[in-house]
Amino acid sequence: MQMPDPNAMIIARKAHLVARLQQVLPEDAVIHSDNEVRAYECDALTAYKCPPLAAVLPANTAEVAAVLRICHEEGVPVVPRGSGTSLSGGALPTADAVILGVAKLSDVLETDYDNRFIRVQTGRTNLSVTGAVEQDGFFYAPDPSSQLACAIAGNIAMNSGGAHCLKYGVTTNNLLGVTMVTMEGEVIEVGGAHLDAAGYDLLGVICGSEGQLGVVTEATLRIIAQPEGARPIMLAFDSNEVAGACVSDIIRAGVLPVAIEFMDRPCIQACERFAKAGYPECEALLIVEVEGSDAEIDEQLSKITAIAATHNPVEMRESKSEAESKAIWAGRKAAFGAMGQINDYMCLDGTIPVSELPLVLRRMREMSAQFGLDVANVFHAGDGNMHPLILFDANKPGDLEICEAFGAEILKLCVEVGGCLTGEHGVGIEKRDLMHVQFNRVDLEMQLRVKDVFDPGWLLNPAKVFPLDVTEGRRIIRQTAA
Ligand SMILES: Cc1cc2nc3c(=O)[nH]c(=O)nc-3n(C[C@H](O)[C@H](O)[C@H](O)COP(=O)(O)OP(=O)(O)OC[C@H]3O[C@@H](n4cnc5c(N)ncnc54)[C@H](O)[C@@H]3O)c2cc1C
């Protein structure tokens, strides 16, 4: 008897799936040629790549539900995708998965200034949410540096933060409700246009769940009245540790700036070259922004400069104009791109208690010497969310492996001092195998059970977040690029 050809079976299975998807979506919304699916083979963590089986671009919740129903019936994994800017490989496909992109879901559905919310489809970019309300004096607070490109969908999945989250909180603090489609194609509403909802806090579970529980298609977001004014001050120091100690003292004093950002010399120089921000010559720079009326700003800045003065700053320079403030932020927001122009780097994302900043910065310097790779630092210092950038040479054999080992040690250090493995970029594929450092088996088991409830077949965004040894037996281990 002739054995069936496995390749022919895969091709036939794919053709069958594509034909079914084309019955519920326009033809150009189903991408399946080998060349075209390559556009979806990775996200911003480009070290990992794997072309998906196909990619679909539905335009509304009903189409998303139809796609999920088909994939569920066919037992095909689905990887939800916003704009593909994840730095942890969250939107990385598996070879047998369909990428479900929400880019076409970009409408504003409702704006309510009396109750201070906006309802949007989740493919809308972060910055364009503020764009929809700023003419009326409002803004959406979470501001990832990728805000020009990243979608609200990805922000919710990763519980994204940004420079201004010290005062206003991260995505979870600004999310009121979602419409979500389950893997079975059921549409559920969670939360609403109000502060709290009856029953379990499922919104808290969904926000930060990394596309593992359902596909979020609509979101109700809190919007905030723009402050009367805002002004940054730059505080320059001759060492990272002293700048870290200054941050810790500002927070301890109970002053609440809207942002405290930290950059070390390599980042300052790269950003200055890239954005001509006017940064001073120094080893470490803090950008501290306060907001309110002129009198409130003056009062807060005088407290901050008094604290900074006790750390012998090299320079303290207040922004004197709107243009200067814009330049200061343009430099900081371009930091990742600016560093990428001069070096390959791996961007880490760990959180630590602010009081541990000086210790962690010192330990990282020691590890840098030990591993023989430089580290550049740019991060949201006010809430202890660190983004060490480990510099390496992608063309040098072995450098990536050393870089990954070094990165793992830094994240373990974050956990050791009382912080956690991820502040805002998520676990994805990048930190999946480090989850044991943070959680014991029982902790992990409870999280796995939540996944079991929402997606018993483990078809949504497989091979992410949980170490493979704890998911064994719960799902079919699928081929991944990792
Ligand atoms: C230059 C640069 C700067 C960055 N700066 C920041 C920063 O300051 N702060 C920060 O928090 N992050 C930052 N990031 C990381 C990234 O932009 C965020 O994680 C962002 O929220 C990802 O959004 P996205 O739309 O690109 O999502 P994607 O990368 O497409 O996906 C991210 C995750 O969301 C899931 N997902 C996507 N759509 C849906 C959906 N509809 N339903 C359910 N799950 C879904 C995916 O499966 C994946 O797990 C930065 C990235 C870059 C490249």
PDB file of C-alpha atoms in Angstrom, residues 182-355:
ATOM      1  CA  THR A 182     -13.263  33.786  22.237  1.00  0.00           C
ATOM      2  CA  MET A 183     -11.505  31.027  20.302  1.00  0.00           C
ATOM      3  CA  GLU A 184     -14.932  29.413  19.764  1.00  0.00           C
ATOM      4  CA  GLY A 185     -16.119  32.612  18.062  1.00  0.00           C
ATOM      5  CA  GLU A 186     -18.343  33.815  20.931  1.00  0.00           C
ATOM      6  CA  VAL A 187     -18.474  37.591  21.454  1.00  0.00           C
ATOM      7  CA  ILE A 188     -18.264  38.726  25.085  1.00  0.00           C
ATOM      8  CA  GLU A 189     -18.442  42.163  26.726  1.00  0.00           C
ATOM      9  CA  VAL A 190     -16.270  42.774  29.775  1.00  0.00           C
ATOM     10  CA  GLY A 191     -16.371  45.957  31.902  1.00  0.00           C
ATOM     11  CA  GLY A 192     -18.133  49.003  30.480  1.00  0.00           C
ATOM     12  CA  ALA A 193     -17.970  52.769  30.415  1.00  0.00           C
ATOM     13  CA  HIS A 194     -17.692  53.055  34.183  1.00  0.00           C
ATOM     14  CA  LEU A 195     -15.025  52.568  36.821  1.00  0.00           C
ATOM     15  CA  ASP A 196     -15.892  49.168  38.222  1.00  0.00           C
ATOM     16  CA  ALA A 197     -17.981  46.213  37.087  1.00  0.00           C
ATOM     17  CA  ALA A 198     -19.938  43.590  39.004  1.00  0.00           C
ATOM     18  CA  GLY A 199     -18.530  40.087  39.282  1.00  0.00           C
ATOM     19  CA  TYR A 200     -14.949  38.949  38.977  1.00  0.00           C
ATOM     20  CA  ASP A 201     -12.469  41.480  37.560  1.00  0.00           C
ATOM     21  CA  LEU A 202     -12.110  39.730  34.216  1.00  0.00           C
ATOM     22  CA  LEU A 203     -10.911  42.959  32.642  1.00  0.00           C
ATOM     23  CA  GLY A 204      -7.869  42.777  34.925  1.00  0.00           C
ATOM     24  CA  VAL A 205      -7.271  39.216  33.716  1.00  0.00           C
ATOM     25  CA  ILE A 206      -7.646  40.103  30.035  1.00  0.00           C
ATOM     26  CA  CYS A 207      -5.397  43.165  30.179  1.00  0.00           C
ATOM     27  CA  GLY A 208      -1.862  41.804  29.967  1.00  0.00           C
ATOM     28  CA  SER A 209      -2.924  38.306  28.857  1.00  0.00           C
ATOM     29  CA  GLU A 210      -0.785  38.511  25.696  1.00  0.00           C
ATOM     30  CA  GLY A 211      -3.394  37.338  23.190  1.00  0.00           C
ATOM     31  CA  GLN A 212      -3.878  34.048  25.022  1.00  0.00           C
ATOM     32  CA  LEU A 213      -7.497  34.371  26.129  1.00  0.00           C
ATOM     33  CA  GLY A 214      -9.354  35.924  23.188  1.00  0.00           C
ATOM     34  CA  VAL A 215      -9.145  38.512  20.415  1.00  0.00           C
ATOM     35  CA  VAL A 216     -10.014  41.990  21.677  1.00  0.00           C
ATOM     36  CA  THR A 217     -11.824  43.948  18.961  1.00  0.00           C
ATOM     37  CA  GLU A 218     -13.177  47.036  20.753  1.00  0.00           C
ATOM     38  CA  ALA A 219     -12.058  48.957  23.826  1.00  0.00           C
ATOM     39  CA  THR A 220     -13.500  51.664  26.039  1.00  0.00           C
ATOM     40  CA  LEU A 221     -10.663  53.891  27.240  1.00  0.00           C
ATOM     41  CA  ARG A 222     -10.534  56.591  29.886  1.00  0.00           C
ATOM     42  CA  ILE A 223      -9.606  60.020  28.531  1.00  0.00           C
ATOM     43  CA  ILE A 224      -8.217  62.804  30.690  1.00  0.00           C
ATOM     44  CA  ALA A 225      -8.508  66.593  30.467  1.00  0.00           C
ATOM     45  CA  GLN A 226      -5.241  68.111  29.306  1.00  0.00           C
ATOM     46  CA  PRO A 227      -3.346  69.828  32.116  1.00  0.00           C
ATOM     47  CA  GLU A 228      -2.980  73.609  32.087  1.00  0.00           C
ATOM     48  CA  GLY A 229       0.695  73.246  31.320  1.00  0.00           C
ATOM     49  CA  ALA A 230       3.707  70.919  31.609  1.00  0.00           C
ATOM     50  CA  ARG A 231       7.446  71.540  31.815  1.00  0.00           C
ATOM     51  CA  PRO A 232      10.430  69.178  31.794  1.00  0.00           C
ATOM     52  CA  ILE A 233      13.706  69.776  33.576  1.00  0.00           C
ATOM     53  CA  MET A 234      16.953  67.988  32.697  1.00  0.00           C
ATOM     54  CA  LEU A 235      19.147  66.906  35.623  1.00  0.00           C
ATOM     55  CA  ALA A 236      22.649  65.841  34.584  1.00  0.00           C
ATOM     56  CA  PHE A 237      24.958  63.732  36.803  1.00  0.00           C
ATOM     57  CA  ASP A 238      28.459  62.346  36.608  1.00  0.00           C
ATOM     58  CA  SER A 239      27.450  58.761  37.434  1.00  0.00           C
ATOM     59  CA  ASN A 240      24.521  56.387  36.850  1.00  0.00           C
ATOM     60  CA  GLU A 241      24.365  55.450  40.510  1.00  0.00           C
ATOM     61  CA  VAL A 242      24.057  59.085  41.671  1.00  0.00           C
ATOM     62  CA  ALA A 243      21.258  59.711  39.146  1.00  0.00           C
ATOM     63  CA  GLY A 244      19.551  56.534  40.437  1.00  0.00           C
ATOM     64  CA  ALA A 245      19.841  57.764  44.021  1.00  0.00           C
ATOM     65  CA  CYS A 246      18.295  61.107  43.000  1.00  0.00           C
ATOM     66  CA  VAL A 247      15.262  59.321  41.486  1.00  0.00           C
ATOM     67  CA  SER A 248      14.827  57.333  44.670  1.00  0.00           C
ATOM     68  CA  ASP A 249      14.932  60.540  46.771  1.00  0.00           C
ATOM     69  CA  ILE A 250      12.394  62.352  44.564  1.00  0.00           C
ATOM     70  CA  ILE A 251       9.913  59.468  44.913  1.00  0.00           C
ATOM     71  CA  ARG A 252      10.567  59.159  48.671  1.00  0.00           C
ATOM     72  CA  ALA A 253       9.845  62.893  49.123  1.00  0.00           C
ATOM     73  CA  GLY A 254       6.295  62.316  47.832  1.00  0.00           C
ATOM     74  CA  VAL A 255       6.638  64.628  44.821  1.00  0.00           C
ATOM     75  CA  LEU A 256       4.689  63.127  41.905  1.00  0.00           C
ATOM     76  CA  PRO A 257       6.130  64.212  38.572  1.00  0.00           C
ATOM     77  CA  VAL A 258       4.277  63.048  35.509  1.00  0.00           C
ATOM     78  CA  ALA A 259       7.467  61.348  34.243  1.00  0.00           C
ATOM     79  CA  ILE A 260      11.034  60.603  35.364  1.00  0.00           C
ATOM     80  CA  GLU A 261      13.119  59.199  32.525  1.00  0.00           C
ATOM     81  CA  PHE A 262      16.727  58.008  32.808  1.00  0.00           C
ATOM     82  CA  MET A 263      19.395  57.835  30.096  1.00  0.00           C
ATOM     83  CA  ASP A 264      23.059  56.925  30.401  1.00  0.00           C
ATOM     84  CA  ARG A 265      25.971  58.248  28.317  1.00  0.00           C
ATOM     85  CA  PRO A 266      25.697  55.866  25.314  1.00  0.00           C
ATOM     86  CA  CYS A 267      21.982  56.641  24.976  1.00  0.00           C
ATOM     87  CA  ILE A 268      22.393  60.381  25.527  1.00  0.00           C
ATOM     88  CA  GLN A 269      24.994  60.529  22.762  1.00  0.00           C
ATOM     89  CA  ALA A 270      22.967  58.399  20.315  1.00  0.00           C
ATOM     90  CA  CYS A 271      19.794  60.452  20.918  1.00  0.00           C
ATOM     91  CA  GLU A 272      21.646  63.740  20.637  1.00  0.00           C
ATOM     92  CA  ARG A 273      23.120  62.713  17.276  1.00  0.00           C
ATOM     93  CA  PHE A 274      19.703  61.488  16.096  1.00  0.00           C
ATOM     94  CA  ALA A 275      17.330  64.193  17.369  1.00  0.00           C
ATOM     95  CA  LYS A 276      19.523  67.217  18.264  1.00  0.00           C
ATOM     96  CA  ALA A 277      17.656  67.451  21.547  1.00  0.00           C
ATOM     97  CA  GLY A 278      20.203  69.740  23.246  1.00  0.00           C
ATOM     98  CA  TYR A 279      21.169  67.206  25.932  1.00  0.00           C
ATOM     99  CA  PRO A 280      24.017  68.264  28.267  1.00  0.00           C
ATOM    100  CA  GLU A 281      27.428  66.520  28.387  1.00  0.00           C
ATOM    101  CA  CYS A 282      27.228  64.053  31.298  1.00  0.00           C
ATOM    102  CA  GLU A 283      27.272  60.375  32.374  1.00  0.00           C
ATOM    103  CA  ALA A 284      23.578  60.150  33.277  1.00  0.00           C
ATOM    104  CA  LEU A 285      20.591  62.321  32.501  1.00  0.00           C
ATOM    105  CA  LEU A 286      17.176  62.521  34.141  1.00  0.00           C
ATOM    106  CA  ILE A 287      14.254  64.127  32.332  1.00  0.00           C
ATOM    107  CA  VAL A 288      11.694  65.027  34.974  1.00  0.00           C
ATOM    108  CA  GLU A 289       8.376  66.485  33.835  1.00  0.00           C
ATOM    109  CA  VAL A 290       5.783  68.126  36.067  1.00  0.00           C
ATOM    110  CA  GLU A 291       2.427  69.579  35.121  1.00  0.00           C
ATOM    111  CA  GLY A 292      -0.328  71.886  36.375  1.00  0.00           C
ATOM    112  CA  SER A 293      -0.703  75.670  36.542  1.00  0.00           C
ATOM    113  CA  ASP A 294       2.451  77.816  36.325  1.00  0.00           C
ATOM    114  CA  ALA A 295       2.434  78.203  40.110  1.00  0.00           C
ATOM    115  CA  GLU A 296       2.068  74.432  40.653  1.00  0.00           C
ATOM    116  CA  ILE A 297       4.835  73.705  38.168  1.00  0.00           C
ATOM    117  CA  ASP A 298       7.172  76.225  39.866  1.00  0.00           C
ATOM    118  CA  GLU A 299       6.452  74.751  43.302  1.00  0.00           C
ATOM    119  CA  GLN A 300       7.108  71.153  42.195  1.00  0.00           C
ATOM    120  CA  LEU A 301      10.245  72.087  40.274  1.00  0.00           C
ATOM    121  CA  SER A 302      11.675  73.947  43.241  1.00  0.00           C
ATOM    122  CA  LYS A 303      11.227  70.817  45.413  1.00  0.00           C
ATOM    123  CA  ILE A 304      12.839  68.641  42.710  1.00  0.00           C
ATOM    124  CA  THR A 305      15.817  70.946  42.168  1.00  0.00           C
ATOM    125  CA  ALA A 306      16.384  71.141  45.949  1.00  0.00           C
ATOM    126  CA  ILE A 307      16.543  67.323  46.107  1.00  0.00           C
ATOM    127  CA  ALA A 308      18.751  67.093  42.992  1.00  0.00           C
ATOM    128  CA  ALA A 309      21.131  69.729  44.421  1.00  0.00           C
ATOM    129  CA  THR A 310      22.004  67.359  47.264  1.00  0.00           C
ATOM    130  CA  HIS A 311      23.450  64.955  44.626  1.00  0.00           C
ATOM    131  CA  ASN A 312      25.877  67.499  43.112  1.00  0.00           C
ATOM    132  CA  PRO A 313      24.436  67.586  39.604  1.00  0.00           C
ATOM    133  CA  VAL A 314      26.659  68.581  36.702  1.00  0.00           C
ATOM    134  CA  GLU A 315      23.811  70.708  35.383  1.00  0.00           C
ATOM    135  CA  MET A 316      20.105  71.422  35.998  1.00  0.00           C
ATOM    136  CA  ARG A 317      18.326  72.890  32.980  1.00  0.00           C
ATOM    137  CA  GLU A 318      14.639  73.739  32.851  1.00  0.00           C
ATOM    138  CA  SER A 319      12.859  73.883  29.492  1.00  0.00           C
ATOM    139  CA  LYS A 320      12.138  77.493  28.584  1.00  0.00           C
ATOM    140  CA  SER A 321       9.772  77.000  25.680  1.00  0.00           C
ATOM    141  CA  GLU A 322       7.336  74.615  24.008  1.00  0.00           C
ATOM    142  CA  ALA A 323       9.948  73.979  21.278  1.00  0.00           C
ATOM    143  CA  GLU A 324      12.620  73.058  23.858  1.00  0.00           C
ATOM    144  CA  SER A 325      10.218  70.686  25.638  1.00  0.00           C
ATOM    145  CA  LYS A 326       9.348  68.995  22.336  1.00  0.00           C
ATOM    146  CA  ALA A 327      13.041  68.530  21.474  1.00  0.00           C
ATOM    147  CA  ILE A 328      13.780  67.006  24.905  1.00  0.00           C
ATOM    148  CA  TRP A 329      10.985  64.434  24.432  1.00  0.00           C
ATOM    149  CA  ALA A 330      11.765  63.827  20.758  1.00  0.00           C
ATOM    150  CA  GLY A 331      15.269  62.737  21.810  1.00  0.00           C
ATOM    151  CA  ARG A 332      14.021  60.376  24.513  1.00  0.00           C
ATOM    152  CA  LYS A 333      11.220  58.880  22.400  1.00  0.00           C
ATOM    153  CA  ALA A 334      13.677  58.157  19.578  1.00  0.00           C
ATOM    154  CA  ALA A 335      16.092  56.360  21.907  1.00  0.00           C
ATOM    155  CA  PHE A 336      15.539  52.795  20.646  1.00  0.00           C
ATOM    156  CA  GLY A 337      15.699  53.818  16.997  1.00  0.00           C
ATOM    157  CA  ALA A 338      18.750  56.009  17.628  1.00  0.00           C
ATOM    158  CA  MET A 339      20.616  53.170  19.360  1.00  0.00           C
ATOM    159  CA  GLY A 340      19.597  50.778  16.571  1.00  0.00           C
ATOM    160  CA  GLN A 341      21.341  53.002  14.030  1.00  0.00           C
ATOM    161  CA  ILE A 342      24.715  52.454  15.666  1.00  0.00           C
ATOM    162  CA  ASN A 343      24.562  48.966  17.195  1.00  0.00           C
ATOM    163  CA  ASP A 344      22.665  45.692  17.313  1.00  0.00           C
ATOM    164  CA  TYR A 345      21.013  45.506  20.694  1.00  0.00           C
ATOM    165  CA  MET A 346      18.675  43.413  22.770  1.00  0.00           C
ATOM    166  CA  CYS A 347      16.150  45.499  24.717  1.00  0.00           C
ATOM    167  CA  LEU A 348      15.262  44.090  28.135  1.00  0.00           C
ATOM    168  CA  ASP A 349      12.290  45.065  30.253  1.00  0.00           C
ATOM    169  CA  GLY A 350      12.315  44.391  33.982  1.00  0.00           C
ATOM    170  CA  THR A 351      10.889  46.209  36.952  1.00  0.00           C
ATOM    171  CA  ILE A 352      12.549  46.903  40.290  1.00  0.00           C
ATOM    172  CA  PRO A 353      11.667  48.831  43.445  1.00  0.00           C
ATOM    173  CA  VAL A 354      12.879  52.401  42.811  1.00  0.00           C
ATOM    174  CA  SER A 355      15.024  52.338  45.960  1.00  0.00           C
TER     175      SER A 355
END
